[in-house]
mmCIF file with all atom_site columns, C-alpha atoms and ligand atoms in Angstrom:
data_model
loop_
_atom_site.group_PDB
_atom_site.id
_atom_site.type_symbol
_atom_site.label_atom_id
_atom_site.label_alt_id
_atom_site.label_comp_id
_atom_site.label_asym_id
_atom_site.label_entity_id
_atom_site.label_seq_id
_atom_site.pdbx_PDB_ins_code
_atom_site.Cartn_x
_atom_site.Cartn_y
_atom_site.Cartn_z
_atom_site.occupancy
_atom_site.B_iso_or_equiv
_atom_site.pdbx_formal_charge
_atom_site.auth_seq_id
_atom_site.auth_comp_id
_atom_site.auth_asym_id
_atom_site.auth_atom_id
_atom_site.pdbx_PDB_model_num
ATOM   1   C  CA  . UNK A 1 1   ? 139.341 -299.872 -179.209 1.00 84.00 ? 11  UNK A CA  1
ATOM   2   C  CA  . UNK A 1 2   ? 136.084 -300.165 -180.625 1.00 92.00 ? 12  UNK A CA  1
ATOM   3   C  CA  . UNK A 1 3   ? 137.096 -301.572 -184.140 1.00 94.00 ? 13  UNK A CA  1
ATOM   4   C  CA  . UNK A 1 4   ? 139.007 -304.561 -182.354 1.00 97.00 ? 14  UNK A CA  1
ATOM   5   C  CA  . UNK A 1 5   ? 135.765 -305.240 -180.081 1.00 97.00 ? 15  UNK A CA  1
ATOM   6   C  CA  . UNK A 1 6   ? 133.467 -304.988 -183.203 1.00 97.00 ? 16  UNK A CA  1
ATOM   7   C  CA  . UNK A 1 7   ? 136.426 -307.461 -185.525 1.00 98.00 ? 17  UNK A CA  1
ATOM   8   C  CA  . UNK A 1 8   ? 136.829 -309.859 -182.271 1.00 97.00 ? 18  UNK A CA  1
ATOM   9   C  CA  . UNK A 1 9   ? 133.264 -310.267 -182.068 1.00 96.00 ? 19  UNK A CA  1
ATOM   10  C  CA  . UNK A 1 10  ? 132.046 -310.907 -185.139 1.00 97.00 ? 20  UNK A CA  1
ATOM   11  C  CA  . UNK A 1 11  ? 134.810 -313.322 -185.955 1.00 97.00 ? 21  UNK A CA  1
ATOM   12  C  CA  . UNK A 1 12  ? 134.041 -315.273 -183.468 1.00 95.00 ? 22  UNK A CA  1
ATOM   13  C  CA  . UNK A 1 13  ? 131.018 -317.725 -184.619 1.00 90.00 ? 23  UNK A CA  1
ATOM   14  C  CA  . UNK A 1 14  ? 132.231 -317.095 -188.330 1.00 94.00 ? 24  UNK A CA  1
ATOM   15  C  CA  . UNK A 1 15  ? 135.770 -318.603 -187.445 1.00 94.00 ? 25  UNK A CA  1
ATOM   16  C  CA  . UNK A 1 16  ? 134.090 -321.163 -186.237 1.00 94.00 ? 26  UNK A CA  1
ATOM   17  C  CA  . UNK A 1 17  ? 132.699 -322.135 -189.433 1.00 94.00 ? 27  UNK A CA  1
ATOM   18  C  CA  . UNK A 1 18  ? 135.663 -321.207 -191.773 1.00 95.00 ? 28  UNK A CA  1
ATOM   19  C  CA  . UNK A 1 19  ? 135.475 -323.253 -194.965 1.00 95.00 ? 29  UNK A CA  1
ATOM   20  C  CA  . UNK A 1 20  ? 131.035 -322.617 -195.377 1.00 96.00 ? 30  UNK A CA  1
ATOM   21  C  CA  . UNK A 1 21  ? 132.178 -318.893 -194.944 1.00 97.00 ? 31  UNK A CA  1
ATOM   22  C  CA  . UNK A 1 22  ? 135.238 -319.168 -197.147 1.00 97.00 ? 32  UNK A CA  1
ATOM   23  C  CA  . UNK A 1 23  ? 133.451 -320.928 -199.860 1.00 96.00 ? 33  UNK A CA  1
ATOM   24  C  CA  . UNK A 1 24  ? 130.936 -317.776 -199.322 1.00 97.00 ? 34  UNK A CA  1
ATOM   25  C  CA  . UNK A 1 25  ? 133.378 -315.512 -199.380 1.00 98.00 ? 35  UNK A CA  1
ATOM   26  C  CA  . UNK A 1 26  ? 135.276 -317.405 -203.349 1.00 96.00 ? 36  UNK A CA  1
ATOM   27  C  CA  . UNK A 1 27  ? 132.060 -317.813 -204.915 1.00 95.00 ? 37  UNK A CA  1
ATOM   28  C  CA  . UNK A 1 28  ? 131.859 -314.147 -204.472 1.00 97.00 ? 38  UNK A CA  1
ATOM   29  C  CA  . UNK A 1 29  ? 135.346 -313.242 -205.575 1.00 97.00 ? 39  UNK A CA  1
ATOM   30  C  CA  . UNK A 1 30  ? 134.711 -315.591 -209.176 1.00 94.00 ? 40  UNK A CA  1
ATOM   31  C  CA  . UNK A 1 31  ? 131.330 -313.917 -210.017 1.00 96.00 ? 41  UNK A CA  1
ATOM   32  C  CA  . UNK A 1 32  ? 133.016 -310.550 -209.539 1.00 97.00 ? 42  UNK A CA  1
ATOM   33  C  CA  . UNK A 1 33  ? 136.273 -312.128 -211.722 1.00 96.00 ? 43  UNK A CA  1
ATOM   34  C  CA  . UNK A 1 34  ? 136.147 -315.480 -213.241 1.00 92.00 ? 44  UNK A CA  1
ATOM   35  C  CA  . UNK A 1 35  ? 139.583 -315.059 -214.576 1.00 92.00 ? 45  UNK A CA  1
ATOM   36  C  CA  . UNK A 1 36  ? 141.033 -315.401 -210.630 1.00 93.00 ? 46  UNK A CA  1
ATOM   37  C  CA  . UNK A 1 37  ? 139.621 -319.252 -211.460 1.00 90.00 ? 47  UNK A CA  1
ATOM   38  C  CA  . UNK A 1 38  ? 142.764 -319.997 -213.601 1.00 88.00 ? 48  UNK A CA  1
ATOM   39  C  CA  . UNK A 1 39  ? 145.411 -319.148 -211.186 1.00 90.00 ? 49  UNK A CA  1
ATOM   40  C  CA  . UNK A 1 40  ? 144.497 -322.101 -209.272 1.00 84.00 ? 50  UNK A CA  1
ATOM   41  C  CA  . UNK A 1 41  ? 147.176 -324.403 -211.276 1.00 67.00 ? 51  UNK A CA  1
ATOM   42  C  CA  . UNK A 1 42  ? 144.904 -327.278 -209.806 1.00 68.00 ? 52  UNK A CA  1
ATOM   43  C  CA  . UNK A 1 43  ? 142.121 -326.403 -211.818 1.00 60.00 ? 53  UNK A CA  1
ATOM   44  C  CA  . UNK A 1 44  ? 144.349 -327.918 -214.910 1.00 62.00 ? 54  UNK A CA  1
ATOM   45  C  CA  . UNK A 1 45  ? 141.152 -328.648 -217.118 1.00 65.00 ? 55  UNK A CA  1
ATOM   46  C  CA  . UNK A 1 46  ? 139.544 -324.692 -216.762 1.00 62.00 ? 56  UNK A CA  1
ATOM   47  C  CA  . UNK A 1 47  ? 136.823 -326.388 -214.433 1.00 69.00 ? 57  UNK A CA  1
ATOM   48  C  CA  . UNK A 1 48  ? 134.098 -323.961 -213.592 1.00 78.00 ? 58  UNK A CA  1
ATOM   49  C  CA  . UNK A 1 49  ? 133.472 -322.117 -210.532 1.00 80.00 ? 59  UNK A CA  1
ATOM   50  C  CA  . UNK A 1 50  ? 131.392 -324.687 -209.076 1.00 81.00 ? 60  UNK A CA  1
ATOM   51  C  CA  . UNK A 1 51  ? 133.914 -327.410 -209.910 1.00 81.00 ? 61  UNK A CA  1
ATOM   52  C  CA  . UNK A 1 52  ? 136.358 -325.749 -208.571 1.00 80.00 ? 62  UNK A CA  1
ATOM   53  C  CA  . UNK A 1 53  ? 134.753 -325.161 -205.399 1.00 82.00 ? 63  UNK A CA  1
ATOM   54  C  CA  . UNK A 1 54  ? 134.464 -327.932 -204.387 1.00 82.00 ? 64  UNK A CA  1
ATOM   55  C  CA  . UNK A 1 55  ? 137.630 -329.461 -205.126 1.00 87.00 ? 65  UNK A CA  1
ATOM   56  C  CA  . UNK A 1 56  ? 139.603 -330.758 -202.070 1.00 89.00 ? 66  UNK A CA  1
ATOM   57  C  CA  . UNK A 1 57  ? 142.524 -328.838 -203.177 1.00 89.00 ? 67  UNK A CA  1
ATOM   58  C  CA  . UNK A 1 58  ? 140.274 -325.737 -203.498 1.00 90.00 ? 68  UNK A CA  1
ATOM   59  C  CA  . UNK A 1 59  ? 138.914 -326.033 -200.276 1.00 93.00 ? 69  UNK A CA  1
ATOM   60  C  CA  . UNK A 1 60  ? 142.242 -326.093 -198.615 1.00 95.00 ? 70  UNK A CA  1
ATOM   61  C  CA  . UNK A 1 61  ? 143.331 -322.827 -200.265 1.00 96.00 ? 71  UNK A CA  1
ATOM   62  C  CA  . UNK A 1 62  ? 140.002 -321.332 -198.270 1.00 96.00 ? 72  UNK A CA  1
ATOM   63  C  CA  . UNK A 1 63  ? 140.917 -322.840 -195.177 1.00 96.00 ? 73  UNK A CA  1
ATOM   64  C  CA  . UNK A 1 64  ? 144.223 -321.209 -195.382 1.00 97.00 ? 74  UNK A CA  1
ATOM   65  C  CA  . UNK A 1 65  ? 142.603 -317.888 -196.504 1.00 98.00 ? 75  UNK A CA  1
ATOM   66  C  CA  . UNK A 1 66  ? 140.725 -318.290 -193.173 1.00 98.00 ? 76  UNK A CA  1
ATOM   67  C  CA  . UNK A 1 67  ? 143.476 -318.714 -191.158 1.00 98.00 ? 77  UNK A CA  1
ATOM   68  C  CA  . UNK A 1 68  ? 144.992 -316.223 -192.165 1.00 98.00 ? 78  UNK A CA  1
ATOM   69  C  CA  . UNK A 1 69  ? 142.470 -313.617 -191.663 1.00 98.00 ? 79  UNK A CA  1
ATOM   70  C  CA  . UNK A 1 70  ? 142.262 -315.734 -188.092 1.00 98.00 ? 80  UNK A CA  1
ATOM   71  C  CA  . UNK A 1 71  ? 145.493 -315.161 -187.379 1.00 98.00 ? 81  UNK A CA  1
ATOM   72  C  CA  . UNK A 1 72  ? 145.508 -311.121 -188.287 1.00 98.00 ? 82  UNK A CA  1
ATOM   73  C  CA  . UNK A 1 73  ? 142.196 -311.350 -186.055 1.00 98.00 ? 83  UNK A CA  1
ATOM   74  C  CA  . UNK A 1 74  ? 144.129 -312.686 -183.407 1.00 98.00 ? 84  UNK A CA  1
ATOM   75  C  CA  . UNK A 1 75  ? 146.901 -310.488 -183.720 1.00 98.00 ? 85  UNK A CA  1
ATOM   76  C  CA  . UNK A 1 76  ? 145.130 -307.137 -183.481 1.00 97.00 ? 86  UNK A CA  1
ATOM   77  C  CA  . UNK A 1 77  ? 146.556 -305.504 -181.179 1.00 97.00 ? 87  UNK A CA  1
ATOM   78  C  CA  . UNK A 1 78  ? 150.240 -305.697 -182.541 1.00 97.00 ? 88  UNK A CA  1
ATOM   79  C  CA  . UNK A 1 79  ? 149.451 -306.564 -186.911 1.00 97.00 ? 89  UNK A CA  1
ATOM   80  C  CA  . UNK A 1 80  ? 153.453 -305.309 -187.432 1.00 96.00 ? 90  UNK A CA  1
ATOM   81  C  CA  . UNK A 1 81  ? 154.449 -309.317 -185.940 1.00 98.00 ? 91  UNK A CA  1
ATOM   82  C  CA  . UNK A 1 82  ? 152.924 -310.758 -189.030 1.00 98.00 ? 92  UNK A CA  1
ATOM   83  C  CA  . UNK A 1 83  ? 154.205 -308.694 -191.214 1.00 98.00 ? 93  UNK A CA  1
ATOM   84  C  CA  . UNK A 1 84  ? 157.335 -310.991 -192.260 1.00 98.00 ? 94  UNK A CA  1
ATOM   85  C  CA  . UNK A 1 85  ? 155.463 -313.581 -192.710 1.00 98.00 ? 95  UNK A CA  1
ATOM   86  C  CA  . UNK A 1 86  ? 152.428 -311.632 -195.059 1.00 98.00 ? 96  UNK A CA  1
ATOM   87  C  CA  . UNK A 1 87  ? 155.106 -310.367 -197.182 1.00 98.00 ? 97  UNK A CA  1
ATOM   88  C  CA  . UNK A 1 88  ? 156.497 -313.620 -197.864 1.00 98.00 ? 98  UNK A CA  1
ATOM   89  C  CA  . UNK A 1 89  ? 152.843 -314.638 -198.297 1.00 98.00 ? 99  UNK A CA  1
ATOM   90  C  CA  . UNK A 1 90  ? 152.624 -311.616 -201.250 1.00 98.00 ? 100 UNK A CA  1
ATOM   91  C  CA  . UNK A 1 91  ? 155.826 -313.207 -202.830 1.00 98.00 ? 101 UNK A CA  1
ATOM   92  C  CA  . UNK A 1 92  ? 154.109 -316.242 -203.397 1.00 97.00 ? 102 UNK A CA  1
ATOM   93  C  CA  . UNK A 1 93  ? 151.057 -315.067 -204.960 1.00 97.00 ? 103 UNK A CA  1
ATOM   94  C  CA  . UNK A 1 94  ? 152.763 -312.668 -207.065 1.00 97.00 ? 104 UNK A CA  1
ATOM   95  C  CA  . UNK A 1 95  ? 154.740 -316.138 -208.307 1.00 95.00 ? 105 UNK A CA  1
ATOM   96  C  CA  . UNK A 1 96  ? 151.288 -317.994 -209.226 1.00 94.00 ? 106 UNK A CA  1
ATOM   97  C  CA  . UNK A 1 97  ? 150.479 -314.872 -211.117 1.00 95.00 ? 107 UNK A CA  1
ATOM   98  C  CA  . UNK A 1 98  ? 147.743 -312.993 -208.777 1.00 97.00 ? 108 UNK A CA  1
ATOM   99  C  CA  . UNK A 1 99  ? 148.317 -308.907 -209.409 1.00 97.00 ? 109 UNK A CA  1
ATOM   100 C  CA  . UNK A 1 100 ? 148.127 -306.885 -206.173 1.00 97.00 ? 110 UNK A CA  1
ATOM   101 C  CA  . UNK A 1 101 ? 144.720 -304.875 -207.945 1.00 97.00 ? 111 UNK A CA  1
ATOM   102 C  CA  . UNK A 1 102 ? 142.992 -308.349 -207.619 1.00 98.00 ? 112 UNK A CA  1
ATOM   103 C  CA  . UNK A 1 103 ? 142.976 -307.316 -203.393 1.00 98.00 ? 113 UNK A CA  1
ATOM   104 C  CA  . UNK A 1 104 ? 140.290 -305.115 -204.244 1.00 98.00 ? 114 UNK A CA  1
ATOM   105 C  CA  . UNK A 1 105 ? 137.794 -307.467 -205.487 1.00 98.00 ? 115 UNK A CA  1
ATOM   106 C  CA  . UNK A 1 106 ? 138.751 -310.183 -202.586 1.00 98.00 ? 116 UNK A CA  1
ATOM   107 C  CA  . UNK A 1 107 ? 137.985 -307.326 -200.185 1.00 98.00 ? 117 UNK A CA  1
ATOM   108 C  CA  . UNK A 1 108 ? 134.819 -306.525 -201.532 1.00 98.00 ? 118 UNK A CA  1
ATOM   109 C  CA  . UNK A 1 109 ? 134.111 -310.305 -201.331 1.00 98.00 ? 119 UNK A CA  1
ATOM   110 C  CA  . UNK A 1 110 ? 135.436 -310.631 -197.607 1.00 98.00 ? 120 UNK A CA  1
ATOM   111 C  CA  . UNK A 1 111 ? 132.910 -307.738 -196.708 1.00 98.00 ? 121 UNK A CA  1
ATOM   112 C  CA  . UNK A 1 112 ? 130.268 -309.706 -199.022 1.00 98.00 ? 122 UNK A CA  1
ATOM   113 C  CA  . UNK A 1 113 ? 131.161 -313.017 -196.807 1.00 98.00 ? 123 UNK A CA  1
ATOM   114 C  CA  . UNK A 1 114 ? 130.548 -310.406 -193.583 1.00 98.00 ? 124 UNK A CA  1
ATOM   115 C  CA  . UNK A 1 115 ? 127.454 -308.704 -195.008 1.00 98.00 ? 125 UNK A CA  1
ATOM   116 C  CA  . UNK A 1 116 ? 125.810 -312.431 -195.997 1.00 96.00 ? 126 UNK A CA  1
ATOM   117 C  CA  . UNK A 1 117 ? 126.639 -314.010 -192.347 1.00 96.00 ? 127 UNK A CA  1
ATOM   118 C  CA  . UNK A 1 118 ? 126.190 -311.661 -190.107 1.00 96.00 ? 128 UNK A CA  1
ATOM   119 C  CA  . UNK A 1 119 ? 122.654 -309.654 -191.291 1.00 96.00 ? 129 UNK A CA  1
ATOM   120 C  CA  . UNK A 1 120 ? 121.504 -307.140 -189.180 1.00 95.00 ? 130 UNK A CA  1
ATOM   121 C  CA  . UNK A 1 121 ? 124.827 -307.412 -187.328 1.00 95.00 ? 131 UNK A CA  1
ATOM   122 C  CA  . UNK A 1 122 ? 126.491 -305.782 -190.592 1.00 97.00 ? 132 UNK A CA  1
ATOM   123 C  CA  . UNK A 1 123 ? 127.075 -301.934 -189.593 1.00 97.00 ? 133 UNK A CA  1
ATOM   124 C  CA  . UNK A 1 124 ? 128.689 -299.150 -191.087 1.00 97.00 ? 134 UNK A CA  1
ATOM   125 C  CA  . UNK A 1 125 ? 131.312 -299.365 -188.407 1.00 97.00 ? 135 UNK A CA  1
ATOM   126 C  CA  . UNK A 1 126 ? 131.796 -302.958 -188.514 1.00 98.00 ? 136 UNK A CA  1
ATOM   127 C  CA  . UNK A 1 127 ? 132.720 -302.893 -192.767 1.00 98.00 ? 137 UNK A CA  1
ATOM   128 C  CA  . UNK A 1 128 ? 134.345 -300.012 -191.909 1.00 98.00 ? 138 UNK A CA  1
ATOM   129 C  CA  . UNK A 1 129 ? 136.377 -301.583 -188.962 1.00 98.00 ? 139 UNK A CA  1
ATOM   130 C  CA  . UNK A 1 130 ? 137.051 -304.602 -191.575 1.00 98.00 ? 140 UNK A CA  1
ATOM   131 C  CA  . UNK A 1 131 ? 138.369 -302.416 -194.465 1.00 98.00 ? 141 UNK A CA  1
ATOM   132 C  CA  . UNK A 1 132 ? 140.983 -300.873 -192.325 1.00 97.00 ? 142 UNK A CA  1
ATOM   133 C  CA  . UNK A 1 133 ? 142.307 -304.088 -190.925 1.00 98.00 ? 143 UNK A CA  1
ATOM   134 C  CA  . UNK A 1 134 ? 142.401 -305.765 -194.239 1.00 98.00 ? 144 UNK A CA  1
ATOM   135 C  CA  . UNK A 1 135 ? 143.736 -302.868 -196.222 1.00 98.00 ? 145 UNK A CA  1
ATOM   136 C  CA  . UNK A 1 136 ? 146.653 -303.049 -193.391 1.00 98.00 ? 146 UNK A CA  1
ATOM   137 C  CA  . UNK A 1 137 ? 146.865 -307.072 -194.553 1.00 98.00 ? 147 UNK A CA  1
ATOM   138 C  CA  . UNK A 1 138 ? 147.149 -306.202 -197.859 1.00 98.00 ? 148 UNK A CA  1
ATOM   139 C  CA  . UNK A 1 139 ? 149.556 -303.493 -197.905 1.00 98.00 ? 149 UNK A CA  1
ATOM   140 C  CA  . UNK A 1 140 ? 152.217 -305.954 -196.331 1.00 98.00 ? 150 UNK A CA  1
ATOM   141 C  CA  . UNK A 1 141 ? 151.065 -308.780 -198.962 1.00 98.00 ? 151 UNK A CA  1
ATOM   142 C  CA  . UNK A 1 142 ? 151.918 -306.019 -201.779 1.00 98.00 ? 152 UNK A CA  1
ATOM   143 C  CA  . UNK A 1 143 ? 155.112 -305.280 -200.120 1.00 97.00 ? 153 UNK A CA  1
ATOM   144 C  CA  . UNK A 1 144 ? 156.330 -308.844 -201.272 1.00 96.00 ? 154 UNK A CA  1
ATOM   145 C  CA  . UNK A 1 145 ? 155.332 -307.753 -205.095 1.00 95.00 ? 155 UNK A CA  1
ATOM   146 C  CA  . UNK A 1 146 ? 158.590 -306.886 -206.743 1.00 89.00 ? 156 UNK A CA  1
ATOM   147 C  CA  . UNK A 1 147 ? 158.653 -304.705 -210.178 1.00 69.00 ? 157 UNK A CA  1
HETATM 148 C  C1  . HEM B 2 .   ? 148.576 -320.133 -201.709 1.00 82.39 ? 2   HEM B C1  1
HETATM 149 C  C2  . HEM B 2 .   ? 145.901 -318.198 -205.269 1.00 82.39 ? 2   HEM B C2  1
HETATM 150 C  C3  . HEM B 2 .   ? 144.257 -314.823 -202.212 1.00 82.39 ? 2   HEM B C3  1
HETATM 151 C  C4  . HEM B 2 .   ? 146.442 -317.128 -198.555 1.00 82.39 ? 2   HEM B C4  1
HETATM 152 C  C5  . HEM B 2 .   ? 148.016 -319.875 -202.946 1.00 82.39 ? 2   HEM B C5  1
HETATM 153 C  C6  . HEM B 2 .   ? 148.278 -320.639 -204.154 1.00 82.39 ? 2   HEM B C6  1
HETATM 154 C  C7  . HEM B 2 .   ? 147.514 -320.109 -205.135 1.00 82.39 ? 2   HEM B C7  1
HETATM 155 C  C8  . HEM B 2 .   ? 146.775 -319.001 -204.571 1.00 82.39 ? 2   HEM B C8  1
HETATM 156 C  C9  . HEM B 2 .   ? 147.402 -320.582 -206.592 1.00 82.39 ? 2   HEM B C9  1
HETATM 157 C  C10 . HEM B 2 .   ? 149.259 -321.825 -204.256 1.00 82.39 ? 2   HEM B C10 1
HETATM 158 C  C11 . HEM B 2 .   ? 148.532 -323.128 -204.224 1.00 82.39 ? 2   HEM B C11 1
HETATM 159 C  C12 . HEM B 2 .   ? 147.764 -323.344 -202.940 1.00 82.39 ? 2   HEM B C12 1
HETATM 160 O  O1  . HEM B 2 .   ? 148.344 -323.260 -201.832 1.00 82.39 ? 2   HEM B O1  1
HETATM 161 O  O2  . HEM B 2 .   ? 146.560 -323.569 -203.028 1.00 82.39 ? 2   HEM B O2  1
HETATM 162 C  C13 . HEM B 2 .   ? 145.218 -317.110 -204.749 1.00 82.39 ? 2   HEM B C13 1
HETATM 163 C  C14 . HEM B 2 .   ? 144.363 -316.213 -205.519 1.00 82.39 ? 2   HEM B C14 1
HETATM 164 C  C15 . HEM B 2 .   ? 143.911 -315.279 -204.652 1.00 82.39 ? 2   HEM B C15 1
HETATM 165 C  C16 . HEM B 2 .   ? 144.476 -315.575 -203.342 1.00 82.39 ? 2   HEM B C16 1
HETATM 166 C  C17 . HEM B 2 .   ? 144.055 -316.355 -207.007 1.00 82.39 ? 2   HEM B C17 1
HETATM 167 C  C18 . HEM B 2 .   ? 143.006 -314.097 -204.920 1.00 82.39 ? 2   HEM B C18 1
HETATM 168 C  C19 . HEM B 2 .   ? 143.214 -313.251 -205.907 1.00 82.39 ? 2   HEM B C19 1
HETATM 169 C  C20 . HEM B 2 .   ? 144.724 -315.138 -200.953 1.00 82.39 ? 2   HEM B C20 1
HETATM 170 C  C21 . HEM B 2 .   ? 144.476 -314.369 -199.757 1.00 82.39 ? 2   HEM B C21 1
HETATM 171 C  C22 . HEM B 2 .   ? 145.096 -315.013 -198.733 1.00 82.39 ? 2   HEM B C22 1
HETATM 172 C  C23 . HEM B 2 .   ? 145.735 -316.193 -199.292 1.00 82.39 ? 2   HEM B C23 1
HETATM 173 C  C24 . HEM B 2 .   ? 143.650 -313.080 -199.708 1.00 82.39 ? 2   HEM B C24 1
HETATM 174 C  C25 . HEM B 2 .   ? 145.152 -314.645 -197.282 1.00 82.39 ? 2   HEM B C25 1
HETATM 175 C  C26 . HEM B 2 .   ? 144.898 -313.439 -196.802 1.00 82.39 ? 2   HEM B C26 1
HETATM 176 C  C27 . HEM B 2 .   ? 147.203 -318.153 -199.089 1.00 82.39 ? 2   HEM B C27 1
HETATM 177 C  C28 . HEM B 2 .   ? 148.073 -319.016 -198.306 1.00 82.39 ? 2   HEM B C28 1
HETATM 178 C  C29 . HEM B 2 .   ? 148.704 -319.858 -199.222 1.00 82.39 ? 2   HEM B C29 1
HETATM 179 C  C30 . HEM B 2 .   ? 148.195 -319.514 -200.534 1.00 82.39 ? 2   HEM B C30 1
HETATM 180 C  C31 . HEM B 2 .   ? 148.271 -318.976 -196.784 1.00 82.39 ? 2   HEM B C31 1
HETATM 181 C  C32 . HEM B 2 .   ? 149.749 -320.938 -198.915 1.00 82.39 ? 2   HEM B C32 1
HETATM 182 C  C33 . HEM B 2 .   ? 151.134 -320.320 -199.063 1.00 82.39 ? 2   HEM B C33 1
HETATM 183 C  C34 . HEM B 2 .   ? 152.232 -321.307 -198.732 1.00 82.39 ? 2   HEM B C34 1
HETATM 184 O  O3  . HEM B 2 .   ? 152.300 -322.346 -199.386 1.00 82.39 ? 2   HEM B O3  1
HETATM 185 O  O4  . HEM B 2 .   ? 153.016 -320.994 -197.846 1.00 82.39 ? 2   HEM B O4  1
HETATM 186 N  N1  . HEM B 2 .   ? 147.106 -318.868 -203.236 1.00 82.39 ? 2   HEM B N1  1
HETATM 187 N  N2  . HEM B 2 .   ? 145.258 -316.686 -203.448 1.00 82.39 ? 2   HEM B N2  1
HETATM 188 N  N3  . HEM B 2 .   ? 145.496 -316.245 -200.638 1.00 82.39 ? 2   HEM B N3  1
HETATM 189 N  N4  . HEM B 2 .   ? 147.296 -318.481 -200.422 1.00 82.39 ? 2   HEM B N4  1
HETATM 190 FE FE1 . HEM B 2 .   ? 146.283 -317.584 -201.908 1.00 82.39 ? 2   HEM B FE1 1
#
């Protein structure tokens, strides 16, 4: 449909590019919470935002943000295949200490990412065509959370 054609499209020069855009896209997500800095274990001596940006162990955490949103990208047309694998994902996060009401602020940052890349190319439809593919992400992330 027309949110696939709309997701396909713009992803692909920004997947091109994925660590500029990711780096875009965490900047964001630490103005809006700079207490998300300290769950990066890595970032041992409370670094700041910049410092932690551009640390190579940083950087590889974006690139495998990007990949994943790649990979649910790629996967549009049947999401359900990754969902094993995204709720193990959630597990994992829940373990370094990320709650699932952080998702909110990393999707306002993804669209952030979108609105700062793409310009004039950022529609209505196009967030809107985002949000609902990312809040389907999420929702199998949060599946891994246990009480
Ligand atoms: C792993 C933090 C959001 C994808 C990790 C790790 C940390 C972390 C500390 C383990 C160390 C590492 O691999 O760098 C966070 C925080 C987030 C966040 C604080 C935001 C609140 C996301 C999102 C995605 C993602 C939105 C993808 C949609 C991954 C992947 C791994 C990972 C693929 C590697 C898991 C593995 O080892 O199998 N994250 N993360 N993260 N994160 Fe995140």
């Amino acid at each position: 449909g027309k949110d696939k054609e709309l997701i396909r499209d713009s992803w692909e020069s920004l997947g091109k590019n994925k660590v500029p855009h990711g780096v875009v896209m965490f900047s964001r997500l630490f103005e809006l919470d700079p207490e998300l800095l300290s769950l990066f274990s890595y970032n041992t001596e409370q670094e700041s935002a910049q410092d932690c940006l551009s640390s190579p162990e940083f950087l590889e955490h974006v690139t495998k943000v990007m990949l994943v949103i790649d990979a649910a990208v790629s996967n549009l047309d049947d999401l359900h295949s990754l969902e094993d694998y995204l709720l193990n994902l959630g597990r994992k996060h829940q373990a370094v200490g990320v709650k699932t009401q952080s998702f909110a602020v990393v999707g306002e940052s993804l669209l952030y990412m979108l609105q700062h890349s793409l310009g004039a190319a950022y529609t209505a439809a196009l967030q809107q065509a985002w949000l609902n593919m990312y809040s389907i992400v999420v929702a199998a992330m949060s599946s891994g959370w246990s009480q």
